[in-house]
Amino acid sequence: MRIPLIAGNWKMYKTPDEARVFCERFREIYKDTDVQALICAPAVDLSACSDALKGTDIMLGAQNVYFEKEGAYTGETSIDMIKALGCGFSIVGHSERRQYFGETDATVNKKVHAALEAGLHPIICVGESLEQREMGVTMELVGMQVKAALSGVSAEKVRKCVIAYEPVWAIGTGKTATAEQAAEVCTLIRATVRHLYGARIARSVTIQYGGSMKPSNAAELLAQPDIDGGLIGGASLKSGEFVEIINAANQE
Ligand code: PGA
């Protein structure tokens, strides 16, 4: 069965010292649960986080990686670099990267392949803008994003992928998708994976919801059968709130 995955996405917040303080506090209040807890920290904070979380089962991830193994790519971070700091996951194709840094379905697909090749779990972000939702193209668009991200990925490897449905209009806005809206799209995502890889594999893929998830709405969202976890921005920056969401997932 799928184990809930609650992932924090710190975005461009916290210096290494602030990250260390967070992790020290977090490990004190975090209780061992049946939920997988993951922190996706800025690359420069990973070393501090990995030191401060040693001996716990709290996992670490990056927010982005480059698809080439190494080379003249100023400012980029390689998969080997983040793996050396203890990361088992990386977010790929977050809407902020698509919007501000030119990430496309094609680069997302390359990153998914590179991550899987290196044994890293990609958290593939998909989701529609408000305009696209109002135009009524959400389902087609998300289905296409999922297909493009997984293009050429083998059935054996796709099980290692996490897919996060993050409606762009719900990210950082305080406007959460209703449980019904989130469930509808997450079910479509699983149906898309089923169509591509069959029912058994579709059942094993972890699908998250992200977009203003917080302690007050986490339980209802996580109770939906096709929502296996959350990708949490703002509410993952405070250890108390993040723990509350993990505890809510543990009840489901
Ligand atoms: P938010 O961000 O929880 O602050 O809306 C979610 C995300 O961007 O992953």
PDB file of C-alpha atoms and ligand atoms in Angstrom:
ATOM      1  CA  MET A   1       0.000   0.000   0.000  1.00  0.00           C
ATOM      2  CA  ARG A   2       0.984   3.617  -0.495  1.00  0.00           C
ATOM      3  CA  ILE A   3       2.578   5.329   2.484  1.00  0.00           C
ATOM      4  CA  PRO A   4       1.533   8.978   2.895  1.00  0.00           C
ATOM      5  CA  LEU A   5       4.302  11.414   1.962  1.00  0.00           C
ATOM      6  CA  ILE A   6       4.249  14.859   3.538  1.00  0.00           C
ATOM      7  CA  ALA A   7       6.883  17.063   1.939  1.00  0.00           C
ATOM      8  CA  GLY A   8       7.865  20.584   2.910  1.00  0.00           C
ATOM      9  CA  ASN A   9       8.992  22.907   0.151  1.00  0.00           C
ATOM     10  CA  TRP A  10      10.875  25.743   1.783  1.00  0.00           C
ATOM     11  CA  LYS A  11      11.342  27.628  -1.494  1.00  0.00           C
ATOM     12  CA  MET A  12      13.863  30.490  -1.080  1.00  0.00           C
ATOM     13  CA  TYR A  13      13.532  30.766   2.688  1.00  0.00           C
ATOM     14  CA  LYS A  14      15.972  30.080   5.554  1.00  0.00           C
ATOM     15  CA  THR A  15      19.729  30.531   5.807  1.00  0.00           C
ATOM     16  CA  PRO A  16      21.774  27.476   6.885  1.00  0.00           C
ATOM     17  CA  ASP A  17      21.634  28.677  10.519  1.00  0.00           C
ATOM     18  CA  GLU A  18      17.865  29.101  10.365  1.00  0.00           C
ATOM     19  CA  ALA A  19      17.566  25.684   8.736  1.00  0.00           C
ATOM     20  CA  ARG A  20      19.570  24.093  11.537  1.00  0.00           C
ATOM     21  CA  VAL A  21      17.403  25.750  14.206  1.00  0.00           C
ATOM     22  CA  PHE A  22      14.256  24.503  12.428  1.00  0.00           C
ATOM     23  CA  CYS A  23      15.543  20.928  12.172  1.00  0.00           C
ATOM     24  CA  GLU A  24      16.655  20.814  15.798  1.00  0.00           C
ATOM     25  CA  ARG A  25      13.236  21.999  16.943  1.00  0.00           C
ATOM     26  CA  PHE A  26      11.422  19.779  14.459  1.00  0.00           C
ATOM     27  CA  ARG A  27      13.147  16.593  15.564  1.00  0.00           C
ATOM     28  CA  GLU A  28      12.142  17.346  19.150  1.00  0.00           C
ATOM     29  CA  ILE A  29       8.431  17.636  18.375  1.00  0.00           C
ATOM     30  CA  TYR A  30       8.214  15.118  15.538  1.00  0.00           C
ATOM     31  CA  LYS A  31       6.819  11.764  16.582  1.00  0.00           C
ATOM     32  CA  ASP A  32       7.614   8.628  14.683  1.00  0.00           C
ATOM     33  CA  THR A  33       4.570   7.929  12.541  1.00  0.00           C
ATOM     34  CA  ASP A  34       3.509   5.763   9.624  1.00  0.00           C
ATOM     35  CA  VAL A  35       3.889   8.854   7.454  1.00  0.00           C
ATOM     36  CA  GLN A  36       7.016   9.670   5.454  1.00  0.00           C
ATOM     37  CA  ALA A  37       8.203  13.175   6.299  1.00  0.00           C
ATOM     38  CA  LEU A  38      10.410  15.003   3.822  1.00  0.00           C
ATOM     39  CA  ILE A  39      12.007  18.441   3.816  1.00  0.00           C
ATOM     40  CA  CYS A  40      12.945  19.977   0.462  1.00  0.00           C
ATOM     41  CA  ALA A  41      15.354  22.701   1.495  1.00  0.00           C
ATOM     42  CA  PRO A  42      17.367  25.196  -0.557  1.00  0.00           C
ATOM     43  CA  ALA A  43      20.556  23.496  -1.823  1.00  0.00           C
ATOM     44  CA  VAL A  44      22.795  25.593   0.408  1.00  0.00           C
ATOM     45  CA  ASP A  45      20.872  24.449   3.517  1.00  0.00           C
ATOM     46  CA  LEU A  46      21.027  20.716   2.814  1.00  0.00           C
ATOM     47  CA  SER A  47      24.273  20.147   4.648  1.00  0.00           C
ATOM     48  CA  ALA A  48      23.011  21.854   7.838  1.00  0.00           C
ATOM     49  CA  CYS A  49      19.717  19.935   7.610  1.00  0.00           C
ATOM     50  CA  SER A  50      21.412  16.616   7.070  1.00  0.00           C
ATOM     51  CA  ASP A  51      23.631  17.168  10.164  1.00  0.00           C
ATOM     52  CA  ALA A  52      20.725  18.292  12.317  1.00  0.00           C
ATOM     53  CA  LEU A  53      18.441  15.409  11.260  1.00  0.00           C
ATOM     54  CA  LYS A  54      21.008  12.634  11.672  1.00  0.00           C
ATOM     55  CA  GLY A  55      19.578   9.576  13.403  1.00  0.00           C
ATOM     56  CA  THR A  56      15.950  10.413  12.525  1.00  0.00           C
ATOM     57  CA  ASP A  57      13.840   8.983   9.697  1.00  0.00           C
ATOM     58  CA  ILE A  58      13.012  12.461   8.396  1.00  0.00           C
ATOM     59  CA  MET A  59      14.057  12.550   4.766  1.00  0.00           C
ATOM     60  CA  LEU A  60      15.730  15.300   2.749  1.00  0.00           C
ATOM     61  CA  GLY A  61      15.152  16.502  -0.776  1.00  0.00           C
ATOM     62  CA  ALA A  62      16.161  19.260  -3.164  1.00  0.00           C
ATOM     63  CA  GLN A  63      13.824  21.718  -4.895  1.00  0.00           C
ATOM     64  CA  ASN A  64      15.445  21.414  -8.295  1.00  0.00           C
ATOM     65  CA  VAL A  65      18.299  19.614 -10.024  1.00  0.00           C
ATOM     66  CA  TYR A  66      19.907  19.781 -13.431  1.00  0.00           C
ATOM     67  CA  PHE A  67      19.684  16.845 -15.812  1.00  0.00           C
ATOM     68  CA  GLU A  68      23.323  16.771 -16.940  1.00  0.00           C
ATOM     69  CA  LYS A  69      25.713  14.796 -14.759  1.00  0.00           C
ATOM     70  CA  GLU A  70      28.316  17.588 -14.582  1.00  0.00           C
ATOM     71  CA  GLY A  71      29.799  20.284 -16.769  1.00  0.00           C
ATOM     72  CA  ALA A  72      29.903  23.977 -17.547  1.00  0.00           C
ATOM     73  CA  TYR A  73      26.431  24.885 -16.245  1.00  0.00           C
ATOM     74  CA  THR A  74      26.980  27.909 -14.035  1.00  0.00           C
ATOM     75  CA  GLY A  75      24.680  28.073 -11.059  1.00  0.00           C
ATOM     76  CA  GLU A  76      23.164  24.610 -11.448  1.00  0.00           C
ATOM     77  CA  THR A  77      23.181  21.750  -8.960  1.00  0.00           C
ATOM     78  CA  SER A  78      23.759  18.164 -10.046  1.00  0.00           C
ATOM     79  CA  ILE A  79      21.969  15.081  -8.825  1.00  0.00           C
ATOM     80  CA  ASP A  80      25.221  13.595  -7.477  1.00  0.00           C
ATOM     81  CA  MET A  81      25.795  16.773  -5.454  1.00  0.00           C
ATOM     82  CA  ILE A  82      22.458  16.606  -3.675  1.00  0.00           C
ATOM     83  CA  LYS A  83      22.682  12.845  -3.214  1.00  0.00           C
ATOM     84  CA  ALA A  84      26.039  13.355  -1.489  1.00  0.00           C
ATOM     85  CA  LEU A  85      24.203  15.568   1.023  1.00  0.00           C
ATOM     86  CA  GLY A  86      21.694  12.858   1.804  1.00  0.00           C
ATOM     87  CA  CYS A  87      18.833  13.686  -0.568  1.00  0.00           C
ATOM     88  CA  GLY A  88      16.605  10.923  -1.822  1.00  0.00           C
ATOM     89  CA  PHE A  89      14.116  13.207  -3.606  1.00  0.00           C
ATOM     90  CA  SER A  90      13.973  16.298  -5.751  1.00  0.00           C
ATOM     91  CA  ILE A  91      11.034  18.433  -6.748  1.00  0.00           C
ATOM     92  CA  VAL A  92      10.930  18.697 -10.545  1.00  0.00           C
ATOM     93  CA  GLY A  93       9.004  21.245 -12.600  1.00  0.00           C
ATOM     94  CA  HIS A  94       7.455  23.241  -9.771  1.00  0.00           C
ATOM     95  CA  SER A  95       5.162  25.879 -11.279  1.00  0.00           C
ATOM     96  CA  GLU A  96       7.438  28.648  -9.981  1.00  0.00           C
ATOM     97  CA  ARG A  97      10.281  27.110 -11.997  1.00  0.00           C
ATOM     98  CA  ARG A  98       8.034  26.793 -15.028  1.00  0.00           C
ATOM     99  CA  GLN A  99       6.851  30.387 -14.609  1.00  0.00           C
ATOM    100  CA  TYR A 100      10.074  32.246 -13.719  1.00  0.00           C
ATOM    101  CA  PHE A 101      12.923  30.010 -14.887  1.00  0.00           C
ATOM    102  CA  GLY A 102      11.811  28.695 -18.242  1.00  0.00           C
ATOM    103  CA  GLU A 103      11.171  25.112 -17.153  1.00  0.00           C
ATOM    104  CA  THR A 104       9.135  23.279 -19.818  1.00  0.00           C
ATOM    105  CA  ASP A 105       7.512  19.878 -20.164  1.00  0.00           C
ATOM    106  CA  ALA A 106      10.610  18.871 -22.159  1.00  0.00           C
ATOM    107  CA  THR A 107      13.123  19.871 -19.450  1.00  0.00           C
ATOM    108  CA  VAL A 108      10.888  18.299 -16.806  1.00  0.00           C
ATOM    109  CA  ASN A 109      10.979  15.033 -18.746  1.00  0.00           C
ATOM    110  CA  LYS A 110      14.796  15.175 -18.999  1.00  0.00           C
ATOM    111  CA  LYS A 111      15.066  15.806 -15.254  1.00  0.00           C
ATOM    112  CA  VAL A 112      12.691  12.938 -14.482  1.00  0.00           C
ATOM    113  CA  HIS A 113      14.846  10.567 -16.539  1.00  0.00           C
ATOM    114  CA  ALA A 114      18.087  11.821 -14.976  1.00  0.00           C
ATOM    115  CA  ALA A 115      16.676  11.549 -11.437  1.00  0.00           C
ATOM    116  CA  LEU A 116      15.360   8.018 -11.947  1.00  0.00           C
ATOM    117  CA  GLU A 117      18.600   6.937 -13.588  1.00  0.00           C
ATOM    118  CA  ALA A 118      20.471   8.101 -10.482  1.00  0.00           C
ATOM    119  CA  GLY A 119      18.031   6.451  -8.058  1.00  0.00           C
ATOM    120  CA  LEU A 120      16.458   9.717  -6.928  1.00  0.00           C
ATOM    121  CA  HIS A 121      12.678  10.032  -6.524  1.00  0.00           C
ATOM    122  CA  PRO A 122      11.367  12.944  -8.615  1.00  0.00           C
ATOM    123  CA  ILE A 123       8.359  14.837  -7.251  1.00  0.00           C
ATOM    124  CA  ILE A 124       6.812  15.939 -10.528  1.00  0.00           C
ATOM    125  CA  CYS A 125       4.639  19.045 -10.197  1.00  0.00           C
ATOM    126  CA  VAL A 126       1.678  19.590 -12.486  1.00  0.00           C
ATOM    127  CA  GLY A 127      -1.269  21.959 -12.329  1.00  0.00           C
ATOM    128  CA  GLU A 128      -3.304  24.579 -14.105  1.00  0.00           C
ATOM    129  CA  SER A 129      -3.431  28.367 -13.838  1.00  0.00           C
ATOM    130  CA  LEU A 130      -6.641  30.150 -12.872  1.00  0.00           C
ATOM    131  CA  GLU A 131      -7.145  31.163 -16.495  1.00  0.00           C
ATOM    132  CA  GLN A 132      -6.819  27.563 -17.636  1.00  0.00           C
ATOM    133  CA  ARG A 133      -9.262  26.379 -14.954  1.00  0.00           C
ATOM    134  CA  GLU A 134     -11.758  29.025 -16.044  1.00  0.00           C
ATOM    135  CA  MET A 135     -11.345  27.971 -19.668  1.00  0.00           C
ATOM    136  CA  GLY A 136     -12.270  24.442 -18.635  1.00  0.00           C
ATOM    137  CA  VAL A 137      -9.031  22.811 -19.827  1.00  0.00           C
ATOM    138  CA  THR A 138      -7.707  21.601 -16.440  1.00  0.00           C
ATOM    139  CA  MET A 139      -8.139  17.899 -17.094  1.00  0.00           C
ATOM    140  CA  GLU A 140      -6.625  17.937 -20.597  1.00  0.00           C
ATOM    141  CA  LEU A 141      -3.748  20.125 -19.464  1.00  0.00           C
ATOM    142  CA  VAL A 142      -2.842  18.099 -16.368  1.00  0.00           C
ATOM    143  CA  GLY A 143      -3.187  14.846 -18.304  1.00  0.00           C
ATOM    144  CA  MET A 144      -0.803  16.202 -20.914  1.00  0.00           C
ATOM    145  CA  GLN A 145       1.703  17.442 -18.311  1.00  0.00           C
ATOM    146  CA  VAL A 146       1.742  13.984 -16.713  1.00  0.00           C
ATOM    147  CA  LYS A 147       2.178  12.210 -20.061  1.00  0.00           C
ATOM    148  CA  ALA A 148       4.957  14.587 -21.128  1.00  0.00           C
ATOM    149  CA  ALA A 149       6.800  14.247 -17.803  1.00  0.00           C
ATOM    150  CA  LEU A 150       6.668  10.452 -17.974  1.00  0.00           C
ATOM    151  CA  SER A 151       7.438  10.125 -21.678  1.00  0.00           C
ATOM    152  CA  GLY A 152       9.890   7.255 -22.197  1.00  0.00           C
ATOM    153  CA  VAL A 153       9.903   6.266 -18.492  1.00  0.00           C
ATOM    154  CA  SER A 154       9.748   2.498 -17.991  1.00  0.00           C
ATOM    155  CA  ALA A 155       7.046   0.801 -15.938  1.00  0.00           C
ATOM    156  CA  GLU A 156       9.629  -0.360 -13.436  1.00  0.00           C
ATOM    157  CA  LYS A 157      10.912   3.195 -12.862  1.00  0.00           C
ATOM    158  CA  VAL A 158       7.596   5.018 -12.819  1.00  0.00           C
ATOM    159  CA  ARG A 159       6.791   3.496  -9.413  1.00  0.00           C
ATOM    160  CA  LYS A 160       9.579   5.678  -7.959  1.00  0.00           C
ATOM    161  CA  CYS A 161       7.881   8.856  -9.165  1.00  0.00           C
ATOM    162  CA  VAL A 162       5.754  11.080  -6.990  1.00  0.00           C
ATOM    163  CA  ILE A 163       3.265  13.308  -8.800  1.00  0.00           C
ATOM    164  CA  ALA A 164       2.123  16.500  -7.074  1.00  0.00           C
ATOM    165  CA  TYR A 165      -1.033  18.206  -8.250  1.00  0.00           C
ATOM    166  CA  GLU A 166      -0.545  21.883  -7.505  1.00  0.00           C
ATOM    167  CA  PRO A 167      -3.116  24.246  -8.997  1.00  0.00           C
ATOM    168  CA  VAL A 168      -1.121  27.424  -9.633  1.00  0.00           C
ATOM    169  CA  TRP A 169      -3.967  29.611  -8.328  1.00  0.00           C
ATOM    170  CA  ALA A 170      -3.787  27.864  -4.945  1.00  0.00           C
ATOM    171  CA  ILE A 171      -0.033  28.216  -4.384  1.00  0.00           C
ATOM    172  CA  GLY A 172       0.875  30.767  -1.752  1.00  0.00           C
ATOM    173  CA  THR A 173      -2.490  32.477  -2.143  1.00  0.00           C
ATOM    174  CA  GLY A 174      -4.309  31.027   0.848  1.00  0.00           C
ATOM    175  CA  LYS A 175      -6.926  29.751  -1.638  1.00  0.00           C
ATOM    176  CA  THR A 176      -6.933  25.987  -1.274  1.00  0.00           C
ATOM    177  CA  ALA A 177      -8.639  23.806  -3.847  1.00  0.00           C
ATOM    178  CA  THR A 178     -11.708  22.202  -2.300  1.00  0.00           C
ATOM    179  CA  ALA A 179     -11.227  18.565  -1.391  1.00  0.00           C
ATOM    180  CA  GLU A 180     -13.563  17.752  -4.270  1.00  0.00           C
ATOM    181  CA  GLN A 181     -11.562  19.766  -6.838  1.00  0.00           C
ATOM    182  CA  ALA A 182      -8.265  18.305  -5.621  1.00  0.00           C
ATOM    183  CA  ALA A 183      -9.655  14.767  -5.588  1.00  0.00           C
ATOM    184  CA  GLU A 184     -11.060  15.074  -9.093  1.00  0.00           C
ATOM    185  CA  VAL A 185      -7.693  16.009 -10.583  1.00  0.00           C
ATOM    186  CA  CYS A 186      -5.688  13.513  -8.486  1.00  0.00           C
ATOM    187  CA  THR A 187      -8.042  10.760  -9.673  1.00  0.00           C
ATOM    188  CA  LEU A 188      -7.463  11.910 -13.255  1.00  0.00           C
ATOM    189  CA  ILE A 189      -3.696  11.736 -12.668  1.00  0.00           C
ATOM    190  CA  ARG A 190      -3.974   8.145 -11.434  1.00  0.00           C
ATOM    191  CA  ALA A 191      -6.207   7.281 -14.396  1.00  0.00           C
ATOM    192  CA  THR A 192      -3.581   8.738 -16.738  1.00  0.00           C
ATOM    193  CA  VAL A 193      -0.871   6.585 -15.135  1.00  0.00           C
ATOM    194  CA  ARG A 194      -3.224   3.576 -15.367  1.00  0.00           C
ATOM    195  CA  HIS A 195      -3.795   4.233 -19.032  1.00  0.00           C
ATOM    196  CA  LEU A 196      -0.035   4.364 -19.637  1.00  0.00           C
ATOM    197  CA  TYR A 197       1.196   1.607 -17.322  1.00  0.00           C
ATOM    198  CA  GLY A 198      -1.753  -0.483 -16.119  1.00  0.00           C
ATOM    199  CA  ALA A 199      -3.734  -0.688 -12.896  1.00  0.00           C
ATOM    200  CA  ARG A 200      -1.148  -2.351 -10.663  1.00  0.00           C
ATOM    201  CA  ILE A 201       1.473   0.334 -11.278  1.00  0.00           C
ATOM    202  CA  ALA A 202      -1.093   3.140 -11.074  1.00  0.00           C
ATOM    203  CA  ARG A 203      -2.022   1.918  -7.596  1.00  0.00           C
ATOM    204  CA  SER A 204       1.592   2.118  -6.443  1.00  0.00           C
ATOM    205  CA  VAL A 205       2.343   5.702  -7.532  1.00  0.00           C
ATOM    206  CA  THR A 206       2.207   8.377  -4.825  1.00  0.00           C
ATOM    207  CA  ILE A 207       0.083  11.412  -5.694  1.00  0.00           C
ATOM    208  CA  GLN A 208       0.218  14.561  -3.579  1.00  0.00           C
ATOM    209  CA  TYR A 209      -1.879  17.700  -3.422  1.00  0.00           C
ATOM    210  CA  GLY A 210      -0.136  21.051  -2.933  1.00  0.00           C
ATOM    211  CA  GLY A 211      -1.405  24.622  -2.687  1.00  0.00           C
ATOM    212  CA  SER A 212      -2.121  26.358   0.624  1.00  0.00           C
ATOM    213  CA  MET A 213      -2.331  23.067   2.524  1.00  0.00           C
ATOM    214  CA  LYS A 214      -2.277  23.815   6.245  1.00  0.00           C
ATOM    215  CA  PRO A 215      -3.247  22.170   9.553  1.00  0.00           C
ATOM    216  CA  SER A 216      -6.881  23.323   9.226  1.00  0.00           C
ATOM    217  CA  ASN A 217      -7.526  21.761   5.800  1.00  0.00           C
ATOM    218  CA  ALA A 218      -4.991  18.908   5.630  1.00  0.00           C
ATOM    219  CA  ALA A 219      -7.222  16.188   7.082  1.00  0.00           C
ATOM    220  CA  GLU A 220     -10.025  16.703   4.592  1.00  0.00           C
ATOM    221  CA  LEU A 221      -7.671  16.798   1.604  1.00  0.00           C
ATOM    222  CA  LEU A 222      -5.678  13.784   2.776  1.00  0.00           C
ATOM    223  CA  ALA A 223      -8.858  11.781   3.338  1.00  0.00           C
ATOM    224  CA  GLN A 224      -9.469  11.651  -0.434  1.00  0.00           C
ATOM    225  CA  PRO A 225      -8.637   8.183  -1.747  1.00  0.00           C
ATOM    226  CA  ASP A 226      -6.299   9.355  -4.537  1.00  0.00           C
ATOM    227  CA  ILE A 227      -4.453  11.937  -2.419  1.00  0.00           C
ATOM    228  CA  ASP A 228      -1.509  10.231  -0.746  1.00  0.00           C
ATOM    229  CA  GLY A 229       0.208  13.228   0.744  1.00  0.00           C
ATOM    230  CA  GLY A 230       0.947  16.906   0.480  1.00  0.00           C
ATOM    231  CA  LEU A 231       3.562  19.270  -0.888  1.00  0.00           C
ATOM    232  CA  ILE A 232       3.553  22.127   1.549  1.00  0.00           C
ATOM    233  CA  GLY A 233       5.104  25.554   1.092  1.00  0.00           C
ATOM    234  CA  GLY A 234       4.222  28.250   3.617  1.00  0.00           C
ATOM    235  CA  ALA A 235       3.022  25.911   6.363  1.00  0.00           C
ATOM    236  CA  SER A 236       6.261  23.891   6.230  1.00  0.00           C
ATOM    237  CA  LEU A 237       8.327  26.867   7.378  1.00  0.00           C
ATOM    238  CA  LYS A 238       7.062  26.593  10.955  1.00  0.00           C
ATOM    239  CA  SER A 239       7.958  23.330  12.647  1.00  0.00           C
ATOM    240  CA  GLY A 240       4.742  23.269  14.711  1.00  0.00           C
ATOM    241  CA  GLU A 241       2.446  23.611  11.701  1.00  0.00           C
ATOM    242  CA  PHE A 242       4.420  21.118   9.668  1.00  0.00           C
ATOM    243  CA  VAL A 243       4.195  18.541  12.459  1.00  0.00           C
ATOM    244  CA  GLU A 244       0.444  19.120  12.721  1.00  0.00           C
ATOM    245  CA  ILE A 245       0.042  18.283   9.027  1.00  0.00           C
ATOM    246  CA  ILE A 246       2.159  15.145   9.434  1.00  0.00           C
ATOM    247  CA  ASN A 247      -0.020  14.114  12.374  1.00  0.00           C
ATOM    248  CA  ALA A 248      -3.171  14.738  10.311  1.00  0.00           C
ATOM    249  CA  ALA A 249      -1.793  12.425   7.594  1.00  0.00           C
ATOM    250  CA  ASN A 250      -1.068   9.817  10.237  1.00  0.00           C
ATOM    251  CA  GLN A 251      -4.765   9.698  11.161  1.00  0.00           C
ATOM    252  CA  GLU A 252      -5.865   8.897   7.618  1.00  0.00           C
TER     253      GLU A 252
HETATM  254  P1  PGA B   1       1.991  26.799  -0.496  1.00  0.00           P
HETATM  255  O1  PGA B   1       3.028  26.227  -1.587  1.00  0.00           O
HETATM  256  O2  PGA B   1       1.701  25.662   0.462  1.00  0.00           O
HETATM  257  O3  PGA B   1       2.698  27.948   0.159  1.00  0.00           O
HETATM  258  O4  PGA B   1       0.776  27.205  -1.240  1.00  0.00           O
HETATM  259  C1  PGA B   1       2.930  24.932  -2.087  1.00  0.00           C
HETATM  260  C2  PGA B   1       4.017  24.690  -3.109  1.00  0.00           C
HETATM  261  O5  PGA B   1       4.318  25.611  -3.871  1.00  0.00           O
HETATM  262  O6  PGA B   1       4.587  23.586  -3.178  1.00  0.00           O
END
